[in-house]
Short mmCIF file of C-alpha atoms in Angstrom, two decimals:
data_model
loop_
_atom_site.label_atom_id
_atom_site.label_comp_id
_atom_site.label_asym_id
_atom_site.label_seq_id
_atom_site.Cartn_x
_atom_site.Cartn_y
_atom_site.Cartn_z
CA MET A 1 0.07 -0.18 0.05
CA ILE A 2 1.47 3.44 -0.78
CA ARG A 3 0.32 4.95 2.32
CA THR A 4 3.46 2.90 4.30
CA ARG A 5 5.37 5.18 2.34
CA THR A 6 4.85 8.04 3.72
CA LEU A 7 6.08 9.58 6.80
CA PHE A 8 2.50 9.67 7.46
CA GLY A 9 1.38 5.68 6.98
CA LEU A 10 4.63 4.36 8.95
CA MET A 11 3.90 6.77 11.42
CA ASN A 12 -0.07 5.96 12.23
CA ARG A 13 -0.24 3.78 15.26
CA THR A 14 -3.16 5.48 16.77
CA SER A 15 -5.93 4.11 18.07
CA THR A 16 -9.11 6.57 18.29
CA ALA A 17 -11.70 6.97 15.74
CA GLY A 18 -9.86 10.00 13.35
CA MET A 19 -9.15 11.96 15.96
CA GLY A 20 -5.39 10.77 16.11
CA LYS A 21 -4.98 10.24 12.27
CA ARG A 22 -5.91 13.88 12.11
CA LEU A 23 -3.91 15.03 15.17
CA LEU A 24 -0.56 12.52 14.05
CA ASN A 25 -1.29 14.45 10.69
CA ARG A 26 -1.39 17.97 11.34
CA TRP A 27 2.19 17.53 14.22
CA LEU A 28 3.87 16.29 11.17
CA LYS A 29 2.85 19.21 8.74
CA GLN A 30 3.11 21.27 11.38
CA PRO A 31 6.13 20.66 14.02
CA LEU A 32 6.93 22.27 16.83
CA LEU A 33 9.48 24.76 17.55
CA ASP A 34 8.79 25.59 21.03
CA VAL A 35 12.27 23.45 22.71
CA ASP A 36 10.81 22.37 25.88
CA GLU A 37 7.45 21.80 23.72
CA ILE A 38 9.83 19.29 21.99
CA LYS A 39 11.29 17.96 25.46
CA HIS A 40 8.27 17.60 27.69
CA ARG A 41 6.79 15.59 23.72
CA HIS A 42 9.61 13.53 23.49
CA ASP A 43 9.58 12.82 27.11
CA VAL A 44 5.56 11.16 27.28
CA VAL A 45 6.78 9.23 24.34
CA GLN A 46 9.42 7.68 26.44
CA MET A 47 7.06 7.33 29.45
CA PHE A 48 5.12 5.01 27.14
CA VAL A 49 8.27 3.22 25.88
CA GLU A 50 8.69 2.24 29.16
CA ASP A 51 5.96 1.50 30.77
CA SER A 52 3.80 -0.31 28.33
CA GLU A 53 0.76 -0.76 30.75
CA LEU A 54 -0.07 2.44 30.58
CA ARG A 55 0.44 2.28 27.40
CA GLU A 56 -2.16 -0.30 26.11
CA SER A 57 -4.25 0.77 29.14
CA LEU A 58 -4.42 4.09 27.66
CA LYS A 59 -4.80 2.31 23.53
CA ASN A 60 -7.51 -0.32 25.12
CA CYS A 61 -9.89 3.06 26.55
CA LEU A 62 -9.31 5.51 23.08
CA LYS A 63 -10.05 2.82 21.18
CA ARG A 64 -13.68 3.48 22.63
CA VAL A 65 -13.62 7.06 22.58
CA PRO A 66 -15.67 7.93 19.72
CA ASP A 67 -14.18 10.90 17.05
CA VAL A 68 -15.31 13.34 19.92
CA GLU A 69 -13.80 16.34 16.82
CA ARG A 70 -17.10 16.14 14.73
CA LEU A 71 -19.78 14.80 17.23
CA THR A 72 -18.33 18.53 18.73
CA ARG A 73 -18.61 20.10 14.93
CA LYS A 74 -22.20 18.46 15.04
CA LEU A 75 -23.23 19.73 17.63
CA GLU A 76 -21.98 23.30 17.09
CA ARG A 77 -23.71 23.05 13.77
CA SER A 78 -26.97 22.02 14.97
CA ARG A 79 -26.47 18.62 13.47
CA ALA A 80 -26.24 16.08 16.47
CA THR A 81 -28.12 13.59 16.89
CA LEU A 82 -29.42 11.75 20.47
CA GLN A 83 -27.09 8.94 19.90
CA ASP A 84 -24.67 11.42 19.00
CA LEU A 85 -25.26 13.00 22.06
CA VAL A 86 -24.99 9.91 24.30
CA LYS A 87 -21.47 9.51 22.38
CA LEU A 88 -19.92 12.45 24.19
CA TYR A 89 -21.91 11.12 27.23
CA GLN A 90 -19.62 7.88 27.45
CA VAL A 91 -16.60 9.82 25.78
CA SER A 92 -17.06 11.69 29.72
CA VAL A 93 -17.36 8.79 31.11
CA ARG A 94 -13.65 7.61 29.25
CA LEU A 95 -11.98 10.37 30.72
CA SER A 96 -12.73 8.98 34.22
CA VAL A 97 -10.50 6.09 33.28
CA VAL A 98 -7.60 7.71 31.23
CA LYS A 99 -7.10 9.99 34.22
CA ASP A 100 -7.22 6.97 36.51
CA ALA A 101 -4.59 5.02 34.06
CA LEU A 102 -1.68 8.29 34.09
CA GLU A 103 -2.47 9.28 38.30
CA ARG A 104 -1.25 5.32 38.67
CA TYR A 105 1.55 6.61 36.70
CA GLU A 106 5.31 6.46 39.10
CA GLY A 107 7.75 7.01 36.80
CA GLU A 108 9.87 9.86 36.84
CA LEU A 109 7.68 12.29 34.63
CA ALA A 110 4.25 11.66 37.33
CA SER A 111 5.34 15.40 38.62
CA ALA A 112 4.73 16.70 35.51
CA ILE A 113 2.13 14.62 33.92
CA GLU A 114 0.15 15.40 37.14
CA GLU A 115 0.76 18.33 36.55
CA ARG A 116 -0.17 18.94 32.60
CA TYR A 117 -3.33 16.69 32.25
CA VAL A 118 -4.32 14.82 35.10
CA VAL A 119 -5.85 17.82 37.20
CA PRO A 120 -7.26 19.26 34.84
CA LEU A 121 -8.95 15.60 33.49
CA ARG A 122 -9.49 15.73 37.79
CA GLU A 123 -10.72 18.69 37.04
CA TRP A 124 -13.71 17.23 34.30
CA THR A 125 -14.22 14.63 36.07
CA LEU A 126 -15.92 15.67 39.41
CA ALA A 127 -19.24 14.24 39.63
CA GLU A 128 -19.71 17.82 40.73
CA HIS A 129 -18.53 20.28 38.28
CA PRO A 130 -20.62 22.94 36.93
CA GLY A 131 -21.56 22.45 34.09
CA ARG A 132 -20.47 18.81 32.87
CA TYR A 133 -23.73 18.17 31.06
CA ASP A 134 -25.01 21.84 30.52
CA ALA A 135 -24.33 22.05 26.87
CA LEU A 136 -25.54 18.07 26.45
CA ILE A 137 -28.69 18.24 28.40
CA GLU A 138 -29.03 22.04 26.20
CA SER A 139 -28.65 20.20 22.57
CA ALA A 140 -30.26 17.58 24.22
CA SER A 141 -33.42 19.26 24.85
CA THR A 142 -33.42 20.95 21.86
CA TRP A 143 -32.42 17.87 19.09
CA ILE A 144 -35.87 16.54 20.58
CA LYS A 145 -38.36 19.69 20.35
CA SER A 146 -36.98 20.32 17.17
CA ARG A 147 -38.27 16.62 16.68
CA MET A 148 -41.09 17.06 17.96
CA ALA A 149 -41.81 20.20 16.70
CA SER A 150 -41.27 18.71 13.05
CA THR A 151 -43.06 15.56 13.78
CA SER A 152 -45.87 17.09 15.01
CA PHE A 153 -45.67 18.90 12.38
CA ARG A 154 -45.98 16.33 9.66
CA HIS A 155 -48.57 14.84 11.25
CA HIS A 156 -51.15 17.57 11.55
CA MET A 157 -50.29 17.96 7.49
CA THR A 158 -50.75 14.37 7.12
CA ALA A 159 -54.32 14.70 9.11
CA ALA A 160 -55.55 17.72 7.60
#
């Protein structure tokens, strides 16, 4: 296959539905320029090379994550279905699994991983996080109302 003859094709071992491929593609087309960010990315890669249990745990978790970027765009364009909203809710549940896996990491980068990834994930996975599901609930409500209105309108038109 021709794709394996490209740098992207050789490196693409992503697990997520579309998001990982797009992210890898962006990273290859727009490489980092900040030396500290480059070092951090290398450290994270090294962490996954050294800790196969963490790597496999996150890989298995991320395989089950739907394409959040596409779902978000559908939501922004008011084209999301109830199934899309359920998928977004499922993503929020998966965030806890990712956070838990990263919290178990005890290697030399533990404090950097904690600060950069675990703390923000912890904030987003708190049950009492204000507004955690507000956007999803509002979108679901709008979706249901629009479906009910169009169904009611069609029923009214066919009954007439």
